[in-house]
Amino acid sequence: MAFRTHILGAAAGGGLPQWNCGCPNCNAARRGEIPAQTQSSLAVTGDGEHWAILNASPDIRAQLMDCAALHPTDLRALPLHSVLVTNGDIDHVAGLLTLREMQPFQLFATETIHGVLRDNPIFDALNASVVSRQPIALDAPFNLAPGLSATLFAVPGKVPLYMEGETVETQLLGENTVGVELIAGGKRVYYIPGCACLNDDLRTRLTGADLLFFDGTLWADDEMITNRLGQKTGARMGHMSMSGDSGSLHAFDGLGIARKVFVHMNNTNPVLRPDSAERATAEAAGWTIVTDGMEVTP
Ligand code: MLT
Ligand code: MN
Ligand code: ZN
């Protein structure tokens, strides 16, 4: 099968365990009782040979070491063709700094997100003469890698956390937060690691998909608050939660999606514990909770 996806990192920003977090999940991961997970990233190939990385996490160095399909094939020859970022959040762009070393690849993002990177001169470490930055318009298909077509589309979200002003629009539609449609070998796959809510446009778009990777940040909207780890709800962070009447477990019912997979789980999410009731509930609703290194074939 040529169309393959490889979970480089299953966790949200911070990872599991998060360096400063003493919550039960993080402590269980430190003790090796549940699997630790690195930060949000997915590798995809349409031809089994050329790969694209969707989101460059701060853990990318270790992620690449653990993924044989992405290892160098010659002195400086790599299966990596391109990197695409879906927003400007640190968990999705900080890994770009690791990808310096004069290695050519194409860097895809919306013009807005390229602007965020341009405004941070540290990203000039990716030498423009070897890493070509390609601005991608919404709803226009482009070649992400040989044999792999992609289309970016707006999903409800917000500006990166470090760019928030006094007031924050959490369901902004535009170039700040995008989802990716991937097409290869007649299969239609979606990658949406951050999404504030499921609107009619998304519902229509995703209906009948072969495979969906979706925002699994929180189980409950108030999880950070009830765990005494912060004041923000999932909604405030621009993430739709799994449970509840408007949660993703309900919202995706009846859309005829062949395979539904959660990615970008926050370390507080109980589904990260393989024996939790919440994990069983999510699986009973037809969802897979991925872990680092998993391959998912559409
Ligand atoms: C998020 O997904 O909400 C962000 O990654 C938060 C962050 O930048 O820490
Ligand atoms: Mn994130
Ligand atoms: Zn934690």
PDB file of N, CA and C and ligand atoms in Angstrom, residues 11-14 40 87 89-92 193-194 217 239 264, ligand 2:
ATOM      1  N   ALA A  11       0.879  13.456  21.135  1.00  0.00           N
ATOM      2  CA  ALA A  11       0.433  14.356  22.209  1.00  0.00           C
ATOM      3  C   ALA A  11       0.313  15.796  21.726  1.00  0.00           C
ATOM      4  N   ALA A  12      -0.413  16.595  22.489  1.00  0.00           N
ATOM      5  CA  ALA A  12      -0.519  18.032  22.237  1.00  0.00           C
ATOM      6  C   ALA A  12       0.752  18.725  22.736  1.00  0.00           C
ATOM      7  N   GLY A  13       0.774  20.050  22.606  1.00  0.00           N
ATOM      8  CA  GLY A  13       1.905  20.843  23.090  1.00  0.00           C
ATOM      9  C   GLY A  13       2.237  20.481  24.534  1.00  0.00           C
ATOM     10  N   GLY A  14       3.526  20.305  24.812  1.00  0.00           N
ATOM     11  CA  GLY A  14       3.946  19.897  26.158  1.00  0.00           C
ATOM     12  C   GLY A  14       4.320  18.431  26.204  1.00  0.00           C
ATOM     13  N   SER A  40       2.753  16.697  18.798  1.00  0.00           N
ATOM     14  CA  SER A  40       1.943  16.656  17.582  1.00  0.00           C
ATOM     15  C   SER A  40       2.648  16.711  16.220  1.00  0.00           C
ATOM     16  N   ASN A  87      -0.689  25.557  11.673  1.00  0.00           N
ATOM     17  CA  ASN A  87      -0.873  26.831  12.375  1.00  0.00           C
ATOM     18  C   ASN A  87       0.502  27.273  12.868  1.00  0.00           C
ATOM     19  N   ASP A  89       1.398  27.616  16.106  1.00  0.00           N
ATOM     20  CA  ASP A  89       1.663  27.258  17.504  1.00  0.00           C
ATOM     21  C   ASP A  89       3.049  26.641  17.665  1.00  0.00           C
ATOM     22  N   ILE A  90       3.607  26.833  18.847  1.00  0.00           N
ATOM     23  CA  ILE A  90       4.984  26.388  19.106  1.00  0.00           C
ATOM     24  C   ILE A  90       5.129  24.885  18.896  1.00  0.00           C
ATOM     25  N   ASP A  91       4.115  24.111  19.301  1.00  0.00           N
ATOM     26  CA  ASP A  91       4.238  22.652  19.121  1.00  0.00           C
ATOM     27  C   ASP A  91       4.268  22.248  17.652  1.00  0.00           C
ATOM     28  N   HIS A  92       3.888  23.162  16.748  1.00  0.00           N
ATOM     29  CA  HIS A  92       3.851  22.823  15.324  1.00  0.00           C
ATOM     30  C   HIS A  92       4.948  23.488  14.494  1.00  0.00           C
ATOM     31  N   PRO A 193      -5.467  18.750  13.404  1.00  0.00           N
ATOM     32  CA  PRO A 193      -5.016  18.597  14.799  1.00  0.00           C
ATOM     33  C   PRO A 193      -5.537  19.668  15.750  1.00  0.00           C
ATOM     34  N   GLY A 194      -6.087  20.764  15.206  1.00  0.00           N
ATOM     35  CA  GLY A 194      -6.678  21.798  16.062  1.00  0.00           C
ATOM     36  C   GLY A 194      -7.960  22.282  15.419  1.00  0.00           C
ATOM     37  N   THR A 217      -7.487  17.032  21.866  1.00  0.00           N
ATOM     38  CA  THR A 217      -6.789  17.693  22.973  1.00  0.00           C
ATOM     39  C   THR A 217      -7.355  17.296  24.342  1.00  0.00           C
ATOM     40  N   HIS A 239      -9.978  24.478  21.103  1.00  0.00           N
ATOM     41  CA  HIS A 239     -10.078  23.031  20.907  1.00  0.00           C
ATOM     42  C   HIS A 239     -11.448  22.508  21.300  1.00  0.00           C
ATOM     43  N   HIS A 264      -3.083  14.708  18.881  1.00  0.00           N
ATOM     44  CA  HIS A 264      -2.921  15.954  19.648  1.00  0.00           C
ATOM     45  C   HIS A 264      -3.640  15.883  21.004  1.00  0.00           C
TER      46      HIS A 264
HETATM   47 MN    MN B   2      -1.062  22.396  19.963  1.00  0.00          MN
END
